[in-house]
PDB file of C-alpha atoms in Angstrom:
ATOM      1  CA  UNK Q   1       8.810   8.200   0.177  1.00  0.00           C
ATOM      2  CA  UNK Q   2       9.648   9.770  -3.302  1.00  0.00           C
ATOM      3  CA  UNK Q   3       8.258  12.878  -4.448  1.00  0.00           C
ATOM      4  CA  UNK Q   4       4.246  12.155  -6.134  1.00  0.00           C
ATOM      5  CA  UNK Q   5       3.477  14.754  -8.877  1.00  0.00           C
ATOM      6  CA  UNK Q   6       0.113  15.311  -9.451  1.00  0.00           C
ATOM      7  CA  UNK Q   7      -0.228  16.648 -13.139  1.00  0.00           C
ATOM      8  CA  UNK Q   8      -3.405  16.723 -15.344  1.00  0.00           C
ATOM      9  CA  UNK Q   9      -3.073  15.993 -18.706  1.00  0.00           C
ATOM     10  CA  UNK Q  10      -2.770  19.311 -20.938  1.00  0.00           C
ATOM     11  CA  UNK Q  11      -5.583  18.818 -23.590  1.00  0.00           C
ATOM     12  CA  UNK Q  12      -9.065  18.478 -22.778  1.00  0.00           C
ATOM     13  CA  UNK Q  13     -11.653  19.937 -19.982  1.00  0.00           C
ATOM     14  CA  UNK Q  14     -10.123  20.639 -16.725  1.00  0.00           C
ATOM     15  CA  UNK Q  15     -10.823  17.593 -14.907  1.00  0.00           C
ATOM     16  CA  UNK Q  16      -9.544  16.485 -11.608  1.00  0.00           C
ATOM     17  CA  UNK Q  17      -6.674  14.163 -11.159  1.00  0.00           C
ATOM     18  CA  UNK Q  18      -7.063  12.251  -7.780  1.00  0.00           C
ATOM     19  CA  UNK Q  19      -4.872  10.160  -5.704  1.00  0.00           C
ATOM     20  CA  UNK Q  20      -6.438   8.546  -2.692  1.00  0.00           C
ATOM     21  CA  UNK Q  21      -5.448   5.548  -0.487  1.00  0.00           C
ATOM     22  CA  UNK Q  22      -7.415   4.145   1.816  1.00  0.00           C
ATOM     23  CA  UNK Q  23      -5.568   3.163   5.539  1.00  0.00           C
ATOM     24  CA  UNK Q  24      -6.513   1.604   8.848  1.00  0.00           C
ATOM     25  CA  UNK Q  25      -4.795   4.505  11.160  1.00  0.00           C
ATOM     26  CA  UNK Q  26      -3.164   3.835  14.641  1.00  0.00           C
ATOM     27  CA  UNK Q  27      -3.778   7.648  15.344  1.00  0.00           C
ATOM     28  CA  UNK Q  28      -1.531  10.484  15.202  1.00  0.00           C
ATOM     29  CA  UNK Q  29      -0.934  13.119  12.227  1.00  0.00           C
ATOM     30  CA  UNK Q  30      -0.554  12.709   8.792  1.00  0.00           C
ATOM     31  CA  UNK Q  31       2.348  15.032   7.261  1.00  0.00           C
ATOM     32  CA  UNK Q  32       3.648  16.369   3.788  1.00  0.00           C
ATOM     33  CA  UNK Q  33       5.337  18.858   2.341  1.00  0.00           C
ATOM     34  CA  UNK Q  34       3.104  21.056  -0.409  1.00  0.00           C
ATOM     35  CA  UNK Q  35       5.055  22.824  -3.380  1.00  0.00           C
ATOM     36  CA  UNK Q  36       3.486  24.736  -5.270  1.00  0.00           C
ATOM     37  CA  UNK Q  37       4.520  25.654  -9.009  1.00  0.00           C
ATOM     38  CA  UNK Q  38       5.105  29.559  -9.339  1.00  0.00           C
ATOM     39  CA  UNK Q  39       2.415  31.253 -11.585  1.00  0.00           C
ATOM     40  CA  UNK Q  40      -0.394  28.590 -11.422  1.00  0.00           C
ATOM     41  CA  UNK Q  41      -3.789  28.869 -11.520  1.00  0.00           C
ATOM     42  CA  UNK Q  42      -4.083  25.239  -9.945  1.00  0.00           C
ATOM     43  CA  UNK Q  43      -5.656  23.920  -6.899  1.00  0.00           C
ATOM     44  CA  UNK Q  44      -4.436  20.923  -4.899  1.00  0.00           C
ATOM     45  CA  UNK Q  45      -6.927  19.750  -2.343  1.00  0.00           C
ATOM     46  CA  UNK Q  46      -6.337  17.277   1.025  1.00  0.00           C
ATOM     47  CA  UNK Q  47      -9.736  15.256   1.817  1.00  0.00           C
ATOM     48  CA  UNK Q  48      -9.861  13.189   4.613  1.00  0.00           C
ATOM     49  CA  UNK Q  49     -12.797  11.317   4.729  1.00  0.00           C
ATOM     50  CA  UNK Q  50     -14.080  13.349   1.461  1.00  0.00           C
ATOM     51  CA  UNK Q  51     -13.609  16.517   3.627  1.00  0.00           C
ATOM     52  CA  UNK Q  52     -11.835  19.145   2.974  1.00  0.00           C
ATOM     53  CA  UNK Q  53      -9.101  19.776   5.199  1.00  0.00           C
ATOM     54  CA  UNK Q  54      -6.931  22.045   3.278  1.00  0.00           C
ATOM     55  CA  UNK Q  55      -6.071  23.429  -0.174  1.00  0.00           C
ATOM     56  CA  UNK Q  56      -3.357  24.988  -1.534  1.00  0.00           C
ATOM     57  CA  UNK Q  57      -2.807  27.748  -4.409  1.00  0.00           C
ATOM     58  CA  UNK Q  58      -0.980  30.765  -5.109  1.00  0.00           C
ATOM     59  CA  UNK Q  59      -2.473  32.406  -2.473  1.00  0.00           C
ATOM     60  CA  UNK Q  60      -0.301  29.712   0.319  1.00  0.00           C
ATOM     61  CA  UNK Q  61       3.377  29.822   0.450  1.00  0.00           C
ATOM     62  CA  UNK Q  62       5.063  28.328  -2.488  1.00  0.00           C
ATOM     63  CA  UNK Q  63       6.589  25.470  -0.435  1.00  0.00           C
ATOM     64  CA  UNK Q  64       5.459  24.604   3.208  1.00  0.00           C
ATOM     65  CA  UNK Q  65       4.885  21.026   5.095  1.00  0.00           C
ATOM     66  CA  UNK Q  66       1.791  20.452   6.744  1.00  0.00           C
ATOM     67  CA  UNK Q  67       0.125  18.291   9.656  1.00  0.00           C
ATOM     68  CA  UNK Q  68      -3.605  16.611   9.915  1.00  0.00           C
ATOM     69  CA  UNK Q  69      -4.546  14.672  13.298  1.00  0.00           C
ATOM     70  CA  UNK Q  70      -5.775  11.700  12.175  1.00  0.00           C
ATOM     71  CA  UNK Q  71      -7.439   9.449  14.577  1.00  0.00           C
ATOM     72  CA  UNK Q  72      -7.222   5.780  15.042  1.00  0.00           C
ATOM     73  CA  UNK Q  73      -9.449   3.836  13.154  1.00  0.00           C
ATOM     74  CA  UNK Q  74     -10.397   3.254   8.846  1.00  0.00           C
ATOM     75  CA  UNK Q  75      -9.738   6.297   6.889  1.00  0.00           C
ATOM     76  CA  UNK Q  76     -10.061   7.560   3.126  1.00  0.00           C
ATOM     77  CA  UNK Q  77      -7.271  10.079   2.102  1.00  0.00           C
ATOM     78  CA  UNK Q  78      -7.578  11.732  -0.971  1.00  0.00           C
ATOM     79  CA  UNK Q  79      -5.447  14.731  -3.007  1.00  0.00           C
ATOM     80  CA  UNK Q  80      -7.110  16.586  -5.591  1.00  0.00           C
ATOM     81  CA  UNK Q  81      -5.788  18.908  -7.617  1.00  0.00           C
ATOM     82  CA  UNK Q  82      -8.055  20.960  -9.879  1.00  0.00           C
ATOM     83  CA  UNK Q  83      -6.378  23.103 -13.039  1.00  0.00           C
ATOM     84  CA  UNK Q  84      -7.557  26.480 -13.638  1.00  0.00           C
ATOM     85  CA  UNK Q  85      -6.847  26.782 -17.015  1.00  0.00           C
ATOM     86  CA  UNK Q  86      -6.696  25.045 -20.415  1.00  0.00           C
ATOM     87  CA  UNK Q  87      -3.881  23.336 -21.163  1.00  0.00           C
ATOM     88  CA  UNK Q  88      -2.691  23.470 -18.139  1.00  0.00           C
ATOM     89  CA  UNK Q  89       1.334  23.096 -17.697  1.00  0.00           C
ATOM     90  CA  UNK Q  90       2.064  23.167 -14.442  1.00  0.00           C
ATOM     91  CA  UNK Q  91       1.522  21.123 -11.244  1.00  0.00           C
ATOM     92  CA  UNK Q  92       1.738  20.977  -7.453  1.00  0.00           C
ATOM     93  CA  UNK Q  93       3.718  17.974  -5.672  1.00  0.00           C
ATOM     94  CA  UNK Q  94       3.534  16.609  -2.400  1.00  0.00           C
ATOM     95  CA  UNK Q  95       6.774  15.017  -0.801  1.00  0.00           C
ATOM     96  CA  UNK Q  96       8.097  13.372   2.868  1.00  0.00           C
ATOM     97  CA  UNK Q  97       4.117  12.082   3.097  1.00  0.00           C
ATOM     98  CA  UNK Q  98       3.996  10.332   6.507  1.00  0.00           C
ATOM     99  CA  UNK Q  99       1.112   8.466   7.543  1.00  0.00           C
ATOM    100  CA  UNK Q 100       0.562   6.811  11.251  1.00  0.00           C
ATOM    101  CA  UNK Q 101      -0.862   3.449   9.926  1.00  0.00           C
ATOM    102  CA  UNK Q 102       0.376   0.277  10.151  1.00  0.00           C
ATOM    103  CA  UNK Q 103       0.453  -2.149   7.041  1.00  0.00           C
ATOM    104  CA  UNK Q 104      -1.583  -4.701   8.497  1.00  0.00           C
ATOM    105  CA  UNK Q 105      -3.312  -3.743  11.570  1.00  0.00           C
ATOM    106  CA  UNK Q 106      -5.221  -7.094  11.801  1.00  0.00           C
ATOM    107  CA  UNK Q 107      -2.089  -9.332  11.269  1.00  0.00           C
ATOM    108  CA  UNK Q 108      -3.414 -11.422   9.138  1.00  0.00           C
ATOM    109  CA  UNK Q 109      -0.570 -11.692   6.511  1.00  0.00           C
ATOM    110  CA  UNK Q 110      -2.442  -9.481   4.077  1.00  0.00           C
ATOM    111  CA  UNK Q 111      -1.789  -5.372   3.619  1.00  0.00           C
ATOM    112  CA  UNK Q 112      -5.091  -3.562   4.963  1.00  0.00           C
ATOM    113  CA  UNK Q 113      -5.410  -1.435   1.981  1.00  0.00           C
ATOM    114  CA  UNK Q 114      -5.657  -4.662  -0.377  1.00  0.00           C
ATOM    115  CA  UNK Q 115      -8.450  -5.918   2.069  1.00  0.00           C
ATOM    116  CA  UNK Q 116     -10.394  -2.827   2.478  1.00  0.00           C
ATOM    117  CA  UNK Q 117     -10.382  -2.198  -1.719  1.00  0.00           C
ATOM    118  CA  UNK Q 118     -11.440  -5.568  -2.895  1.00  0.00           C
ATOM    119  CA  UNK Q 119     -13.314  -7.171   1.084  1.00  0.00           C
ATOM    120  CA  UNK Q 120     -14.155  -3.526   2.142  1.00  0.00           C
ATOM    121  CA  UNK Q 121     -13.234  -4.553   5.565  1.00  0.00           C
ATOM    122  CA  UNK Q 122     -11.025  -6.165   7.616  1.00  0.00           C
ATOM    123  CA  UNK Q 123     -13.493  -8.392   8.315  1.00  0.00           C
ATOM    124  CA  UNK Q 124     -11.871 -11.522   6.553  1.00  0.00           C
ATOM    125  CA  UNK Q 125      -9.640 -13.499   8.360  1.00  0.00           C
ATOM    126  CA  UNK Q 126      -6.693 -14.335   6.378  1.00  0.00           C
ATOM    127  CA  UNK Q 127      -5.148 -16.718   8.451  1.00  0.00           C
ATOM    128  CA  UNK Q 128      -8.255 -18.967   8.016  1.00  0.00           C
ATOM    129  CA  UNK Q 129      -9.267 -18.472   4.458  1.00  0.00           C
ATOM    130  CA  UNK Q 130      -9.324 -21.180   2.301  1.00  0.00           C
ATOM    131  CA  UNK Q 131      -5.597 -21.063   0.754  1.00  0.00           C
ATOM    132  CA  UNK Q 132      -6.905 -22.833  -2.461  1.00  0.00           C
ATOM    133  CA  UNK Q 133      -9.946 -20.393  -2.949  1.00  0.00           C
ATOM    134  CA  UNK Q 134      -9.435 -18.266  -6.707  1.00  0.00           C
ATOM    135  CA  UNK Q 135     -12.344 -16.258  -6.696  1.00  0.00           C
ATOM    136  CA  UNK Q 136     -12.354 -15.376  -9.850  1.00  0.00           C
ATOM    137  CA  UNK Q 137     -11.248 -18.616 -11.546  1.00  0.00           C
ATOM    138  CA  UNK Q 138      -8.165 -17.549 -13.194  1.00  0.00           C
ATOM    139  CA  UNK Q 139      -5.994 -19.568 -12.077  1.00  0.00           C
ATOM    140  CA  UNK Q 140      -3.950 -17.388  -9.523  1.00  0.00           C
ATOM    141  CA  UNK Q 141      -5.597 -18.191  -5.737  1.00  0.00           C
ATOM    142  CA  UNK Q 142      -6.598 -15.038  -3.518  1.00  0.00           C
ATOM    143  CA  UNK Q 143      -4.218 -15.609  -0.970  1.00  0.00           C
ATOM    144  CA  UNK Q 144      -1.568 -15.179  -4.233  1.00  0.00           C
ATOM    145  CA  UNK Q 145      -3.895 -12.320  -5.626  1.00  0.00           C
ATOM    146  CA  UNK Q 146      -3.163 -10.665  -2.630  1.00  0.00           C
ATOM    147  CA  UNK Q 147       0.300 -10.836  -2.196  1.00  0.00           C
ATOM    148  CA  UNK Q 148       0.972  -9.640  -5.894  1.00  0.00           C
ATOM    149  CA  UNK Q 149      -1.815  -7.212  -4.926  1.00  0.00           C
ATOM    150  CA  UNK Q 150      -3.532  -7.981  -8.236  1.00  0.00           C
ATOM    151  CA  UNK Q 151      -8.148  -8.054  -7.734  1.00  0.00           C
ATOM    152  CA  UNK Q 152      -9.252 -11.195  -6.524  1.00  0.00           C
ATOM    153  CA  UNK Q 153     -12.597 -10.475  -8.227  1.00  0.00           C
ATOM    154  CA  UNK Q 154     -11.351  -9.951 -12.144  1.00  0.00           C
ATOM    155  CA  UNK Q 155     -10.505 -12.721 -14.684  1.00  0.00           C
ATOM    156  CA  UNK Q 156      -7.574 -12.097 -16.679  1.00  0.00           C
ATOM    157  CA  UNK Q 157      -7.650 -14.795 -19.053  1.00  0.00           C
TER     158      UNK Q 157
END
């Protein structure tokens, strides 16, 4: 997977940029490598299910790769990273990010993260749905919605 920098804009209050992804997990660990840029002030934060489960600053080695267990089941991962200073020039980047999930762990032809943002479960059976359903009556079915991975619920024209 390429490298994700996670950079806050440089004018303005300091406010968090966030990355999250939400994935149904088949167990194991979750891995990346942290760099940190040399002379910041800047926090980047790992949540798993919005807790904390590590952060990384000046005070951690400027580039090391981490592990999380993450057991089986729905899970919320989110990376945070905080400036400590206004504007704020530098960043933090994760890389080699690994997670044990599969794509879609219900096989039901439609990528769990799609399902859990706009059905909040996996509840929906995709192989049964109504193939001519458009939710949101513009034109483009949900079964199509979800393979562009466009939101069944918003009308675009």
């Amino acid at each position: 997977m390429p490298s994700k920098e996670l950079n806050e804009q440089p004018v303005g209050l300091p406010t968090p940029a966030i990355v999250s992804t939400v994935v149904h997990s088949v167990g194991g660990l979750v891995s990346f490598d942290v760099n940190i840029f040399p002379d910041s002030m800047d926090d980047l934060s790992f949540y798993i299910n919005d807790e904390v489960v590590g952060t990384w600053n000046l005070s951690n080695k400027k580039s090391q790769h981490v592990e999380f267990l993450l057991p089986a089941g729905r899970h919320e991962l989110k990376w945070v990273y905080q400036s400590g200073r206004i504007p704020s020039n530098t960043y933090h980047w994760i890389d080699n990010l690994l997670i044990p999930a599969l794509p879609d762990s219900d096989n039901d032809g439609v990528i769990d993260g799609w399902e859990y943002t706009y059905f909040k479960s996996l509840d929906t059976n995709f192989k049964e749905y109504d193939t001519t359903l458009d939710t949101d009556q513009d034109g483009v079915t949900d079964i199509n919605e979800a393979k562009a991975l466009t939101d069944p619920w918003w009308e675009r024209y």
